[in-house]
Coordinates of C-alpha atoms in Angstrom, one line a residue:
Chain F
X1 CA -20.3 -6.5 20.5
X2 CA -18.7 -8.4 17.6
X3 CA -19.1 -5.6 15.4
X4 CA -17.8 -3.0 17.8
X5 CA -14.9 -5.4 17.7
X6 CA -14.2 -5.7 14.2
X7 CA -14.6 -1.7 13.6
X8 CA -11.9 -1.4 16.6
X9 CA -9.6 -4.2 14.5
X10 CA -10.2 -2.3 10.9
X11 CA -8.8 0.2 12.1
X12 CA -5.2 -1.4 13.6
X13 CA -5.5 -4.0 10.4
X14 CA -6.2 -0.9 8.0
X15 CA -2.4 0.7 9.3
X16 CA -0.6 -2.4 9.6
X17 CA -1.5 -3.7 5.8
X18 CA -0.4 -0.1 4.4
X19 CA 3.1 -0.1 6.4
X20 CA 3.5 -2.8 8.3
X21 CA 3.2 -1.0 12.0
X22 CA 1.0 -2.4 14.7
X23 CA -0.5 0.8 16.5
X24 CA 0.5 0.0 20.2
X25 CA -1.3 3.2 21.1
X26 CA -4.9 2.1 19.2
X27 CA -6.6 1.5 22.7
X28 CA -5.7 4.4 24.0
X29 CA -7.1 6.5 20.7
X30 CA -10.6 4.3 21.8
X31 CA -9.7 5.9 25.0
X32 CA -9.9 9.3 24.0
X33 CA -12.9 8.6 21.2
X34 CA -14.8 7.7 24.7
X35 CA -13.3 11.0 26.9
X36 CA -14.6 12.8 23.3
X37 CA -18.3 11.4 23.5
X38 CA -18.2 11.8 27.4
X39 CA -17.1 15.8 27.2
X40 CA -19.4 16.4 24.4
X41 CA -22.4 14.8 26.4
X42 CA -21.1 16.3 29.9
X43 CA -20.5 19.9 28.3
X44 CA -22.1 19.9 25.2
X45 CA -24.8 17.8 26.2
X46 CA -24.6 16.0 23.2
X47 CA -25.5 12.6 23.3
X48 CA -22.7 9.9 22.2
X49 CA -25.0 8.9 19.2
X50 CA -25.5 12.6 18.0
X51 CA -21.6 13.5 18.9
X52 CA -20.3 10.7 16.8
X53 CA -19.5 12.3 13.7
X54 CA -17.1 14.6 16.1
X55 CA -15.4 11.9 17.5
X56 CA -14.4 10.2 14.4
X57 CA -13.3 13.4 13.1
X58 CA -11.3 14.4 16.0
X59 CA -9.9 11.3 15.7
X60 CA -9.0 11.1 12.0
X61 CA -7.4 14.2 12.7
X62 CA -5.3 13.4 15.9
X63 CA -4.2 9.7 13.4
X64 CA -3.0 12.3 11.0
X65 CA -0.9 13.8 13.4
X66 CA 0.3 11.6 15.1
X67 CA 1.6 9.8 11.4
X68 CA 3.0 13.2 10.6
X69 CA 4.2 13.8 13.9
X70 CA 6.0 10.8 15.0
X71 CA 5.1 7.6 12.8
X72 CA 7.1 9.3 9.5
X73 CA 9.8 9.8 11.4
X74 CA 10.6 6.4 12.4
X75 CA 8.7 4.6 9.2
X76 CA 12.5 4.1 8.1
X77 CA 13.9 3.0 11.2
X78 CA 14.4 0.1 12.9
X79 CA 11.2 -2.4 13.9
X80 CA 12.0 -1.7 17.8
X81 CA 12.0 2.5 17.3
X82 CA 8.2 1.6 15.5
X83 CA 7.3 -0.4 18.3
X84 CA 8.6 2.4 20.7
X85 CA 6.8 5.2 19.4
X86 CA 3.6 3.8 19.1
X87 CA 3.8 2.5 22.4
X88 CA 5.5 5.3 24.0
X89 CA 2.3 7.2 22.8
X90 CA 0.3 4.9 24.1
X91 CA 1.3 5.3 27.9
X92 CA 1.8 9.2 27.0
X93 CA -2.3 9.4 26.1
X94 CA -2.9 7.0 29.5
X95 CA -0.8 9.1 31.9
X96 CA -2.4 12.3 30.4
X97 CA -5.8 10.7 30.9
X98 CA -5.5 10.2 34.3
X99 CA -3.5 13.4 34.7
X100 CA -6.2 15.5 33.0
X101 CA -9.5 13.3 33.7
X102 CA -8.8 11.5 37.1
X103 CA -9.2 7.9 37.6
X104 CA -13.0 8.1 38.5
X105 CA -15.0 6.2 36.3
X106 CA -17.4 7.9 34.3
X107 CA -20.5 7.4 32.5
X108 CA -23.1 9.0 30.5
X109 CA -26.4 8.7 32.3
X110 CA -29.7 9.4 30.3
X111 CA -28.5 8.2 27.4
X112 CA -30.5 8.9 24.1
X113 CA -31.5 5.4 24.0
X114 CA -32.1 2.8 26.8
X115 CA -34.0 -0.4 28.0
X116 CA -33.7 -3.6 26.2
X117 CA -35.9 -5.5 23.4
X118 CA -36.3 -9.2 23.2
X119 CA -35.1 -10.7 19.9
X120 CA -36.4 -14.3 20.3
X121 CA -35.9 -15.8 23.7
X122 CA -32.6 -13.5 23.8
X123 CA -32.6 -9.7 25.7
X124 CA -30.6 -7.3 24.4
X125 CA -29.9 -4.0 25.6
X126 CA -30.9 -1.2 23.1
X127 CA -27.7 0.7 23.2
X128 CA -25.8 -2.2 22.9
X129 CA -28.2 -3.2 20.1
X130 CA -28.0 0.3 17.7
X131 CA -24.0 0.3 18.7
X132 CA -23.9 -3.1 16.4
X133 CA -25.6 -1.6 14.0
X134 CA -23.8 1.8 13.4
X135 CA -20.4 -0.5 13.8
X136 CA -21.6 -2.8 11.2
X137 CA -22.6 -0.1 8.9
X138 CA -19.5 1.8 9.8
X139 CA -17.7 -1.3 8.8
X140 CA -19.8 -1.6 5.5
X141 CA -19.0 1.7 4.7
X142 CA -14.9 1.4 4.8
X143 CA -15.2 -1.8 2.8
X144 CA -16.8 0.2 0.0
X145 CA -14.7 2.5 0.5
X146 CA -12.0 0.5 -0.2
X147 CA -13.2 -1.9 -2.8
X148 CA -14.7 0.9 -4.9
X149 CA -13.8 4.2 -4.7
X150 CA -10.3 5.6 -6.6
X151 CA -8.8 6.4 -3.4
X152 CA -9.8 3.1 -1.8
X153 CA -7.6 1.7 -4.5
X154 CA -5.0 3.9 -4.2
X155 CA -4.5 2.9 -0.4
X156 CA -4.7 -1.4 -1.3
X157 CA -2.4 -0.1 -4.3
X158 CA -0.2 1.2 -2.0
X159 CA -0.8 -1.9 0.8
X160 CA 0.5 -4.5 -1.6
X161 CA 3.3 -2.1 -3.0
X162 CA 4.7 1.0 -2.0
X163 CA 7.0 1.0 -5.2
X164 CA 5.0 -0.3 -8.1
X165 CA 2.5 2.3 -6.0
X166 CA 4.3 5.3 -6.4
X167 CA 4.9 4.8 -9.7
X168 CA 1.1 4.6 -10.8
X169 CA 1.7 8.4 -10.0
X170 CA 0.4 7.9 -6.2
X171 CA 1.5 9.8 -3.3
X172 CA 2.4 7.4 -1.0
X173 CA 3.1 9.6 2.0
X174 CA -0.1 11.1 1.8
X175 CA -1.9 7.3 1.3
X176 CA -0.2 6.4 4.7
X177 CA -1.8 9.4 6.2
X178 CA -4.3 8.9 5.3
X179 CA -4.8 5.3 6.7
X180 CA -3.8 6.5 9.9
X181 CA -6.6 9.3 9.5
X182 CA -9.3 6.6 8.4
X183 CA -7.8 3.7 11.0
X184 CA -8.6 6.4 13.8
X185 CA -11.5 7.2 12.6
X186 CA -12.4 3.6 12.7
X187 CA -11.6 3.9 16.6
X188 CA -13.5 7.2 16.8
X189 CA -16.7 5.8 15.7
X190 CA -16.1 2.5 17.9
X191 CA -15.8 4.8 20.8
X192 CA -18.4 7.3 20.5
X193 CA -21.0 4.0 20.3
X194 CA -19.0 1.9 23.0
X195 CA -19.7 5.4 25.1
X196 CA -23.0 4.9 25.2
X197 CA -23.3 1.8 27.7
X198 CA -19.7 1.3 28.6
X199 CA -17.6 2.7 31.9
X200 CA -15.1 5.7 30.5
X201 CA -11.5 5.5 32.3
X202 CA -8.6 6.3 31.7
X203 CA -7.2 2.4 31.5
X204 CA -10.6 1.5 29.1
X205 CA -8.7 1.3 25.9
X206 CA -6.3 -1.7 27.0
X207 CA -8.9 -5.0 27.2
X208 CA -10.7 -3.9 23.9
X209 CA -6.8 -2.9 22.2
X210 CA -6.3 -6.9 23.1
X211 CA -9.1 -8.1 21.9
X212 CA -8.6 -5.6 18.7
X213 CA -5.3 -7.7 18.2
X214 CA -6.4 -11.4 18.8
X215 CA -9.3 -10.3 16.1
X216 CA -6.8 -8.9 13.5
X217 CA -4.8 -12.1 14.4
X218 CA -7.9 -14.1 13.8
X219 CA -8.6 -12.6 10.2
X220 CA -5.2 -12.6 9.1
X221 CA -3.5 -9.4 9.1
X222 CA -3.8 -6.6 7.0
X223 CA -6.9 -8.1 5.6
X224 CA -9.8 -5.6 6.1
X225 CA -13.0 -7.7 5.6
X226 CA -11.7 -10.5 7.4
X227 CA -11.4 -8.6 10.9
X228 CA -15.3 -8.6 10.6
X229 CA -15.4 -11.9 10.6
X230 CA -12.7 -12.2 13.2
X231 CA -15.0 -9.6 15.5
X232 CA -18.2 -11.8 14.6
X233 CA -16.1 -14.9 16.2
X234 CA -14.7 -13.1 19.0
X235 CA -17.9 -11.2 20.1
X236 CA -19.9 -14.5 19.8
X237 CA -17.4 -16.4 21.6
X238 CA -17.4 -14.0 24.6
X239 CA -20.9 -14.2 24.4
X240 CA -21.7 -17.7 24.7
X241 CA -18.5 -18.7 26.8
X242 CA -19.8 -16.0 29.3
X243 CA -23.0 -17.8 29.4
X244 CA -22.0 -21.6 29.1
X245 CA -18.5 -20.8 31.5
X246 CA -18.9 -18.4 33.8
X247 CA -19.1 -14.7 33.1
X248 CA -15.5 -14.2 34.8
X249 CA -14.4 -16.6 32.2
X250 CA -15.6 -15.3 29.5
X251 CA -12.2 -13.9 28.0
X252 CA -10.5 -17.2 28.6
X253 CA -12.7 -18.5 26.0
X254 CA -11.5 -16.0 23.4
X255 CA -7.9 -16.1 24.0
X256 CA -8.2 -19.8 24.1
X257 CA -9.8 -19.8 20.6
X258 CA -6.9 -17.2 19.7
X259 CA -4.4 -19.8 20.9
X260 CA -6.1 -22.5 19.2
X261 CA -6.3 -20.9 15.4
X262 CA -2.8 -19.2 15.7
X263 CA -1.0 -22.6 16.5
X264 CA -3.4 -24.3 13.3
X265 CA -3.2 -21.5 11.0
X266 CA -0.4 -18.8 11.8
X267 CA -1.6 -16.8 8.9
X268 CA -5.3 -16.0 10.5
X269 CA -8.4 -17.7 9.2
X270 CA -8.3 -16.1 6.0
X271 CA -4.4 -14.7 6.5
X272 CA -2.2 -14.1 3.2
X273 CA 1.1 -13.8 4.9
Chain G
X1 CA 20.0 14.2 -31.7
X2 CA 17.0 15.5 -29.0
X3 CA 17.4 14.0 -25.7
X4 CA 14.3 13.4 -24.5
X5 CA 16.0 11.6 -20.9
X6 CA 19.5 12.6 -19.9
X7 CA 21.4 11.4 -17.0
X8 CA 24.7 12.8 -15.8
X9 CA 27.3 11.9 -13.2
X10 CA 24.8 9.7 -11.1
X11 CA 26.4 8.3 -7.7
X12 CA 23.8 6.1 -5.9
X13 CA 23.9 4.4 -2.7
X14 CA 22.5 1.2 -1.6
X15 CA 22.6 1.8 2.4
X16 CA 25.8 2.5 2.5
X17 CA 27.1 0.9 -0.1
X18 CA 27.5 2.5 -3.2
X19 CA 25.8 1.1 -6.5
X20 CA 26.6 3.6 -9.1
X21 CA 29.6 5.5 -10.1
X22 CA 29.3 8.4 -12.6
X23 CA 26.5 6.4 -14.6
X24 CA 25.5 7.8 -17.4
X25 CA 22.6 7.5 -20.1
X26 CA 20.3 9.4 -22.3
X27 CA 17.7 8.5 -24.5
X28 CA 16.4 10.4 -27.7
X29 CA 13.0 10.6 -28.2
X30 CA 11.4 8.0 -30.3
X31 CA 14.1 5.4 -29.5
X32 CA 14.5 2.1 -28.4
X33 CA 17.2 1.5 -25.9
X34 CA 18.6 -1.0 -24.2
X35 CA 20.6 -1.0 -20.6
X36 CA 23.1 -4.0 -20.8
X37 CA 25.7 -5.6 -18.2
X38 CA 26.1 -8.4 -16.4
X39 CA 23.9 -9.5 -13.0
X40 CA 25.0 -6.7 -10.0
X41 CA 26.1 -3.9 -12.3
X42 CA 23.3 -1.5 -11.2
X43 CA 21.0 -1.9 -14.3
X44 CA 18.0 -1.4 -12.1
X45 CA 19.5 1.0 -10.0
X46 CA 20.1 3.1 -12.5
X47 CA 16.3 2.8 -13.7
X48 CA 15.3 3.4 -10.2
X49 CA 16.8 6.3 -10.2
X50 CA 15.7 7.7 -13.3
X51 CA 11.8 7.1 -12.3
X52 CA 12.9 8.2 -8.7
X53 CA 12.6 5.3 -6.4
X54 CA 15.9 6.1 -5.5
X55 CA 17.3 9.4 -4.8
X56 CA 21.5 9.7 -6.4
X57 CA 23.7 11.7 -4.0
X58 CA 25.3 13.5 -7.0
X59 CA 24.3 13.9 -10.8
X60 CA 21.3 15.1 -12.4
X61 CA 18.8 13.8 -14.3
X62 CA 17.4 15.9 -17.3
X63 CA 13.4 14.8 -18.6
X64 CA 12.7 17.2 -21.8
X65 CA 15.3 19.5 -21.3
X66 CA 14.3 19.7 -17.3
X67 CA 16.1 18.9 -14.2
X68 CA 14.3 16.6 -12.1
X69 CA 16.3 14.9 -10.3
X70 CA 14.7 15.8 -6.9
X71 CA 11.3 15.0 -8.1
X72 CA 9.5 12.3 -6.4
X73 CA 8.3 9.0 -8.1
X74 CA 4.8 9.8 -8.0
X75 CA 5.2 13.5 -9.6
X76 CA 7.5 11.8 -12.8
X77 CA 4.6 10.1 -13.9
X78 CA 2.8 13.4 -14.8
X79 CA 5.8 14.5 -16.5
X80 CA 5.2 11.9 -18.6
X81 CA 7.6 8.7 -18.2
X82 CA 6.4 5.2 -16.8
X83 CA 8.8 2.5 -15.1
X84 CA 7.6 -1.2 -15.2
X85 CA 9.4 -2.8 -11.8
X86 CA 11.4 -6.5 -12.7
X87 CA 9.2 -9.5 -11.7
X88 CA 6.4 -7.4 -12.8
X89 CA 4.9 -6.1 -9.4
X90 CA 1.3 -6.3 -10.2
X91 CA -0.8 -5.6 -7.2
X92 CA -1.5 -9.1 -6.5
X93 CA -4.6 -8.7 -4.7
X94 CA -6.3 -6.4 -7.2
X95 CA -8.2 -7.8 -10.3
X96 CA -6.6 -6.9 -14.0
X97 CA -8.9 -4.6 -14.5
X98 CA -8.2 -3.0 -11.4
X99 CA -4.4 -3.1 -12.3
X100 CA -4.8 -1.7 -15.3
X101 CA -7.0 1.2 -14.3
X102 CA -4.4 2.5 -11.5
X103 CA -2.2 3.1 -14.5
X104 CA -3.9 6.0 -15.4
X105 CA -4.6 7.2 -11.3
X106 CA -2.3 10.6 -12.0
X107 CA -4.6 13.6 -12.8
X108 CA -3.5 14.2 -16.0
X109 CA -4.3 10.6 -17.2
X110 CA -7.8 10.5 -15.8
X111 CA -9.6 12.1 -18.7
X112 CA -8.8 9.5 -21.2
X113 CA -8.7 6.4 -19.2
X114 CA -11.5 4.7 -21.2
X115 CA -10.4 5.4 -24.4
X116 CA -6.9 4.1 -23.2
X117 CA -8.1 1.2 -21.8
X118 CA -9.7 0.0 -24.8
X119 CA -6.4 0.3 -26.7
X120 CA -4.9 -1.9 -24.0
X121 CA -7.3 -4.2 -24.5
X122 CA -6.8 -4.4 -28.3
X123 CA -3.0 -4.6 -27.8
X124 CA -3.6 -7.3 -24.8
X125 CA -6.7 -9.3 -25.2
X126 CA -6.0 -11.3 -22.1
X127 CA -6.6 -8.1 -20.2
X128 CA -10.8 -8.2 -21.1
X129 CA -10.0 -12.1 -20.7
X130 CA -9.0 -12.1 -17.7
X131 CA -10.5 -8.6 -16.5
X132 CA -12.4 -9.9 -13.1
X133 CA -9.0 -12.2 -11.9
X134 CA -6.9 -11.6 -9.1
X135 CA -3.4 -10.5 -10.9
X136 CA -1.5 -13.3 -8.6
X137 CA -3.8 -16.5 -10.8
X138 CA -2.1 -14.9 -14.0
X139 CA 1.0 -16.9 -15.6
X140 CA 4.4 -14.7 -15.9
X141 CA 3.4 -13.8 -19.4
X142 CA 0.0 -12.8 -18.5
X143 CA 1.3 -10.8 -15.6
X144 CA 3.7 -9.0 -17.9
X145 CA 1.2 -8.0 -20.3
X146 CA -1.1 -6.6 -17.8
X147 CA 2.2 -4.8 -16.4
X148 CA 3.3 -3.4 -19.5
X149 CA -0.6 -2.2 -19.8
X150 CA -0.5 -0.5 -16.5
X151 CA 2.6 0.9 -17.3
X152 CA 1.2 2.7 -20.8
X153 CA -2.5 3.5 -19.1
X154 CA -0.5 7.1 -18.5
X155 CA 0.1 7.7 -22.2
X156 CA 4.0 8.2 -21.1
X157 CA 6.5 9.7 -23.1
X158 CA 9.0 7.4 -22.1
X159 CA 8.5 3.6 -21.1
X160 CA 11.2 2.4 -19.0
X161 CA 10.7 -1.8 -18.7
X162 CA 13.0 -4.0 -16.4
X163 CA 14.0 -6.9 -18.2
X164 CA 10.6 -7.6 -19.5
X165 CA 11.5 -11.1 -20.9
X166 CA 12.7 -12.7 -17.6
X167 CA 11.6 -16.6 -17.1
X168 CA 8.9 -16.1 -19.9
X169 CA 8.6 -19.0 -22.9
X170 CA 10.0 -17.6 -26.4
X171 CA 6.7 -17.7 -27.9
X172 CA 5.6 -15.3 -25.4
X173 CA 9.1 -13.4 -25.7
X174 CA 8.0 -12.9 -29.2
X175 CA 4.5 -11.6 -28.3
X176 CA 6.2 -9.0 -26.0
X177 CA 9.1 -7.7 -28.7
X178 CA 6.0 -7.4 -31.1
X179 CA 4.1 -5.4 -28.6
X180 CA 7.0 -3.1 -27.8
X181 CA 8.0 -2.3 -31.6
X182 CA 4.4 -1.1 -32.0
X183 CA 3.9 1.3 -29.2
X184 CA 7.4 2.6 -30.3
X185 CA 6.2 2.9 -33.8
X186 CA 3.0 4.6 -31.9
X187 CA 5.7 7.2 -31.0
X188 CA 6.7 5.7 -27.5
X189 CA 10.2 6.1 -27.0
X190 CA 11.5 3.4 -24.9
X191 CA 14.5 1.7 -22.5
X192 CA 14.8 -1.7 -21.1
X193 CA 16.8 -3.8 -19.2
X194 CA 17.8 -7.2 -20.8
X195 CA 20.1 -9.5 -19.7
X196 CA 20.5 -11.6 -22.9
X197 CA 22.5 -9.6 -25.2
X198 CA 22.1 -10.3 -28.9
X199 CA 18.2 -10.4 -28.2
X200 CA 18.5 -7.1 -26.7
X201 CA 20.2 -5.5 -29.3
X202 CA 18.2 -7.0 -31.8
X203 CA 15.1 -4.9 -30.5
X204 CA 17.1 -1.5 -29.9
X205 CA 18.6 0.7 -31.7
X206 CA 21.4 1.7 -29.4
X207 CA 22.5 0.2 -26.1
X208 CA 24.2 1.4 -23.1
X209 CA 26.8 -1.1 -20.9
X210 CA 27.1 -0.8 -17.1
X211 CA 29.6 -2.8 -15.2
X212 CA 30.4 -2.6 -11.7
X213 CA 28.2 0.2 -11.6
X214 CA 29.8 2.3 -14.4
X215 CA 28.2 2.9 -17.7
X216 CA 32.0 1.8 -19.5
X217 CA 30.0 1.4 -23.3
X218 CA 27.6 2.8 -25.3
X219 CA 27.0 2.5 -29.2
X220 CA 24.5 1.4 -31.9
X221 CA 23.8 -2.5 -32.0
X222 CA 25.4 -3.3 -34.1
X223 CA 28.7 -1.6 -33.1
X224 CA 28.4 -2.8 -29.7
X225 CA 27.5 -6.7 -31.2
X226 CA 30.4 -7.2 -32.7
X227 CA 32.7 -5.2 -30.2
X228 CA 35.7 -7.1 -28.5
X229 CA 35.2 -5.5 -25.2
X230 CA 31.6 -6.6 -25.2
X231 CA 32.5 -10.0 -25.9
X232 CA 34.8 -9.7 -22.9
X233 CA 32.5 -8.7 -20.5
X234 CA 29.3 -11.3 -21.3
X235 CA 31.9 -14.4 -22.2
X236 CA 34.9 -13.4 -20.0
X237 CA 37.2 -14.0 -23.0

């Protein structure tokens, strides 16, 4: 789950290090990345696995909008109108959820994958299993991405400054855009694979939005390749506080770590602010 | 006289408060000018606005006979002038080389970025030095280098530097004025921003004066050195 995690925090951490916004709404995009995998099995009868490249593509394009639509409009404005939007948004996409989907839970049965393999003396389910490994190369992917391609530049160019940016002849609107398209897609991906074991409702988005947060907070924010480790840590401590705690307790673990590292190191584990 | 940068009439706001009244400068090509007054006078303003970081609410700005006064930043660069931001503004988390590179990121650059990049390296050894290195770990001089690198990795016309000597050791001062006279001689036609005035008009040619955001002087150096009204301004006789 760690690296399901981390993909879900790359994506808030990639949109907060380019301009400074947290994305209040970033659960509820994981929400409708799941809704997208759920119709396209349900209708399509596309399996979540096979109907991922969709959702992350619906999803790039509904972060472009929305940072054409509404984020560039307020990018100048006060911090509370940011925090407004984005949350505003946020309840928007829940309230049209349950509006337009119900409240039912839903689930994709028959999945392309099922059953479980034993790694050592540990089980793990298979979905579960080949979701870590698409997030993980998903995660891969974007770091290359950013480290080495001229774009990928061009978007930590314009993280670390706008100005000095814009005047290497880089369009800074359209890198911010673009961040929002990638970020979602980010979310897309995390909820095509999370679609594949996980309950779909309209609420979903809100405990792994938390935990999206707490792992940002716990890599330092706005840096990319430190949300994986932040998503390693938070997915291990679920793990093993679920089985050394109790299950129920399992989250009190990570947001006690959470506490923990933000009152030693404010910054994140690897934080430059 | 060509004027290769003109500016007319500019009237710039900060918020809502305004910077610039009426500022004025132009640039001929294949000069070295320098932008003079005293701290607050809207030096860098005024450069801001003639790379367009900053958007005037009246005048015009003229680059090779073309208005472009409502052209964005990013789009000047193609037209062929290059800003270097006070303090430097490396991207701190990038390495040199990586600095240096995004210089040249504008289409029309693209094609001779090698080439280009191996002149900055002759010009700047530091920058093959140093190529691999976070550009926060450089020193102030090192940084300034590398900026004034990035800044030419374009092949601009014009080179617009904010007060490129600021907290830097005079043996390093020295490097920099060195640097500057041969991209000019290289046919580079360039304005700065100095605070220091006799140093400043040592290296131009020609130098404008701004105070409280009006441009109140302009003449050759040596004109403006031994003016009265300059001596008023930078010694409050």
């Amino acid at each position: 789950m760690g690296f399901v995690y981390a993909l879900i925090a790359a994506g808030l951490s990639l949109i907060f290090g380019l301009m400074e916004i947290v994305n209040f709404a970033h659960g509820e995009f994981l929400m409708v990345a799941m809704y997208v995998a759920f119709f396209a099995w349900a209708l399509l009868k596309l399996d979540p696995l096979v109907s991922l490249p969709l959702a992350a593509l619906l999803l790039g394009t509904l972060g472009f909008t929305v940072y054409h639509g509404i984020i560039r409009r307020v990018l100048d404005g006060p911090m509370l109108a940011q925090i407004f939007a984005t949350f505003g948004l946020a309840v928007l996409l829940r309230s049209a959820a349950q509006f337009l989907f119900g409240v039912d839970f839903r689930t994709v049965s028959q999945p392309l994958l099922a059953g479980r393999v034993a790694l050592g003396p540990v089980f793990i389910g298979v979905p579960q299993l080949a979701a870590s490994v698409a997030a993980l190369a998903a995660f891969v992917g974007l770091f290359l991405f950013l480290s080495r391609s001229e774009t990928g530049l061009a978007l930590q160019a314009t993280a670390q400054d706008r100005h000095a940016a814009a005047l290497m002849g880089i369009d800074t609107q359209r890198m911010f855009a673009l961040g929002w398209a990638i970020g979602s897609a980010c979310v897309g991906v995390a909820g095509g694979l999370l679609a594949m074991f996980f309950y779909i409702f309209p609420d979903v988005g809100t405990p792994f939005a938390l935990l999206a947060y707490v792992t940002v907070a716990l890599g330092g924010f706005g840096n990319v390749p430190a949300t994986l480790a932040g998503g390693v840590l938070v997915g291990l401590v679920e793990a093993f506080g679920g089985l050394y705690l109790t299950p129920a307790l399992k989250y009190s673990a990570v947001f006690a770590l959470y506490l923990g590292v933000v009152l030693w190191r404010p910054q994140g584990l690897f934080g430059r602010f | 006289m060509t004027r290769l940068l003109e500016a007319r009439g500019l009237d710039v706001l900060l918020g809502d408060y305004q910077v610039l009244w009426e500022a004025r400068c132009a640039v001929a090509a294949g000069e070295i000018v320098a932008l003079l007054g005293p701290n607050g006078a809207g030096k860098s303003t005024l450069m801001n606005s003639l790379s367009g970081l900053l958007r005037p609410r009246a005048g015009d700005v003229l680059f090779d006979g073309h208005a472009i006064t409502g052209l964005p930043a990013h789009r000047r660069v193609s037209q062929g002038i290059s800003h270097v931001l006070e303090r430097r503004r490396l991207f701190p988390y990038l390495t040199v080389r990586q600095n240096v590179w995004l210089g040249a990121y504008a289409r029309e650059a693209r094609a001779d970025r090698e080439t280009q990049y191996q002149k900055m390296i002759e010009l700047f050894p530091i920058i093959s030095a140093r190529a691999n290195q976070l550009a926060h770990t450089l020193s102030g001089g090192e940084q300034q280098m590398v900026a004034l690198a990035r800044g030419l990795m374009s092949r601009p016309r014009l080179l617009m530097i904010d007060e490129p000597f600021l907290g830097l050791a005079p043996l390093i001062v020295e490097q920099l004025v060195e640097v500057i006279r041969r991209v000019n001689q290289d046919g580079v036609t360039i304005l700065f921003i100095e605070q220091n005035v006799e140093r400043a008009l040592s290296i131009a040619s020609r130098g404008y004066i701004l105070e409280s955001g009006r441009t109140i002087l302009d003449g050759p150096s040596s004109e403006l050195l031994h003016s009265a009204e300059v001596r008023r301004i930078f010694l409050g006789g």
